Amino acid sequence: MTDRYHRSEAAFAASKARLPGGVNSPVRALGSVGGVPFFAAFGKGPWITDIDGNRYVDYILSYGPHVLGHAHPAIVAAITDAATRGTAFGAPTEAETALAERVRALVPSMERMRFVSSGTEATMSAIRVARGFTGRDLVIKFDGCYHGHADGLLVRAGSGGLTFGNPDSAGVTAGAARDTLVADYNDLGDVERLMTAHPGAVACVILEPVVGNMGLVAPVPGFLEGLRTLCDRHGALLIFDEVMTGFRVHVGGAQALYGVKPDLTCLGKVIGGGLPVGAYGGRGEIMARIAPEGPVYQAGTLSGNPISMAAGIAALDELTKPGVFDRAVASTRTITAGLEAAAHEVGLEVKAPSVGTMFTPFFGPFAQGRAPRCLREVQATDIPRFKRWFHELRDRGVNVPPSNYEAWFVSTEHDAEAIRVTLDAAKAAFAAVAS
Ligand SMILES: *Cc1c(COP(=O)(O)O)cnc(C)c1O
């Protein structure tokens, strides 16, 4: 296989000289599975082609945004059209309200919102407004949930149950970590203990209502409802980080799927149609605290720029046409069932839990014979086997996340041909890692 990635090897050597790790976001360097990343040349629908001319069925989809596949004609047209009229003005445009109206229609809890340029900005700003609104400092997050790279969110669990978090990156101060408390996902008791230990001090609980960033982990029945109750009882805000799940697990996000209403919601990825957009929003009285209406400062030179807004509007309009989103959900079910069956045929136990258009295949052993419910249970699965399987898949033309702690994404364009190629490759790849 050495020749297969020949040009990518040269491109990687050149990029490493100028960019740390040769990349602009660490996961792209394949650090956890080893090997050389392919350099992308172009994409169309569910397919991506690298600079060596290899073609892949893509389950990364830029880590989530391309729910309509690569280079969807409606999005390309919207971007092209907007670009001819100017790319940013430092003045408001009607496109911002137009996208906000669409978001509000799909996610009614977002009565008012603000657009930013990344998911990181959305979560960072939502937490600031939660603190400004409640007058409290502490944030509760969950072990294994990712909310972007802001200091106070790059924090992992401390050693004791009720301790403050530890920095999860060099350069994060102990002070930033001290304001973040870390609980186990799907463990309401853990959250209750933290709330009780810090009475009147918790500003908000932030979580991925379906986790994608430890691999796909769904909330157990009652978990989201229980968090809603605990937050109400203790006067804390509930923030759903739906940067990944928004327009992905359901067109209305996880809050529509599970019927639990957060105070604030963060969006990103799909909302930009493949361009850099994030959003945060929620109850009107909370959002009224943001400058210039209120004292919580947050701003952005290119926030709400007309090209990004046009791409987002086109994406949401396309996705909400009758039958379009459901098609991607149906394909996801076909793929996950096919993967589990193919693994079974060669004597491997694989579970591929999915919600909407997201899933992750895990290799057993499984705690109590079921799919993982928290980070510790993900860590107990056979991750070394996943790493071998990754290479077997990629060399057979299936592009999947280079870590078992990631979700796989399906688009509306993953058709019968793409699925057939995927399952054929997966069967051979399972056989190759069965022993
Ligand atoms: C990707 C992601 C983020 C960060 O978004 P960026 O656009 O990469 O800054 C935040 N939260 C969740 C749940 C994500 O999946």
PDB file of C-alpha atoms and ligand atoms in Angstrom, residues 63 117-121 123 146-149 208 213 241-244 268-269 277, ligand 1:
ATOM      1  CA  TYR A  63     -16.642  15.951  11.198  1.00  0.00           C
ATOM      2  CA  SER A 117     -18.046  31.577  13.512  1.00  0.00           C
ATOM      3  CA  SER A 118     -17.407  28.253  15.289  1.00  0.00           C
ATOM      4  CA  GLY A 119     -18.834  25.812  17.790  1.00  0.00           C
ATOM      5  CA  THR A 120     -16.092  26.787  20.233  1.00  0.00           C
ATOM      6  CA  GLU A 121     -17.250  30.394  20.175  1.00  0.00           C
ATOM      7  CA  THR A 123     -20.192  27.243  23.839  1.00  0.00           C
ATOM      8  CA  TYR A 146     -16.249  17.934  24.036  1.00  0.00           C
ATOM      9  CA  HIS A 147     -17.361  21.541  23.784  1.00  0.00           C
ATOM     10  CA  GLY A 148     -14.574  23.098  21.733  1.00  0.00           C
ATOM     11  CA  HIS A 149     -11.229  24.375  22.927  1.00  0.00           C
ATOM     12  CA  GLU A 208     -23.922  16.951  24.479  1.00  0.00           C
ATOM     13  CA  ASN A 213     -17.179  13.041  21.073  1.00  0.00           C
ATOM     14  CA  ASP A 241     -24.388  21.728  23.185  1.00  0.00           C
ATOM     15  CA  GLU A 242     -26.030  20.652  19.939  1.00  0.00           C
ATOM     16  CA  VAL A 243     -23.098  21.715  17.760  1.00  0.00           C
ATOM     17  CA  MET A 244     -22.946  18.126  16.525  1.00  0.00           C
ATOM     18  CA  GLY A 268     -22.454  24.686  14.741  1.00  0.00           C
ATOM     19  CA  LYS A 269     -21.406  22.252  11.996  1.00  0.00           C
ATOM     20  CA  VAL A 277     -20.906  29.223  11.495  1.00  0.00           C
TER      21      VAL A 277
HETATM   22  C1  LIG B   1     -17.248  20.226  17.065  1.00  0.00           C
HETATM   23  C2  LIG B   1     -17.850  20.530  18.376  1.00  0.00           C
HETATM   24  C3  LIG B   1     -17.602  21.727  19.053  1.00  0.00           C
HETATM   25  C4  LIG B   1     -16.572  22.725  18.561  1.00  0.00           C
HETATM   26  O1  LIG B   1     -16.942  23.270  17.344  1.00  0.00           O
HETATM   27  P1  LIG B   1     -15.789  23.988  16.448  1.00  0.00           P
HETATM   28  O2  LIG B   1     -16.533  24.558  15.302  1.00  0.00           O
HETATM   29  O3  LIG B   1     -14.826  22.891  16.095  1.00  0.00           O
HETATM   30  O4  LIG B   1     -15.151  25.005  17.307  1.00  0.00           O
HETATM   31  C5  LIG B   1     -18.283  21.987  20.209  1.00  0.00           C
HETATM   32  N1  LIG B   1     -19.165  21.103  20.704  1.00  0.00           N
HETATM   33  C6  LIG B   1     -19.420  19.937  20.099  1.00  0.00           C
HETATM   34  C7  LIG B   1     -20.436  19.013  20.682  1.00  0.00           C
HETATM   35  C8  LIG B   1     -18.766  19.602  18.927  1.00  0.00           C
HETATM   36  O5  LIG B   1     -19.001  18.420  18.347  1.00  0.00           O
END
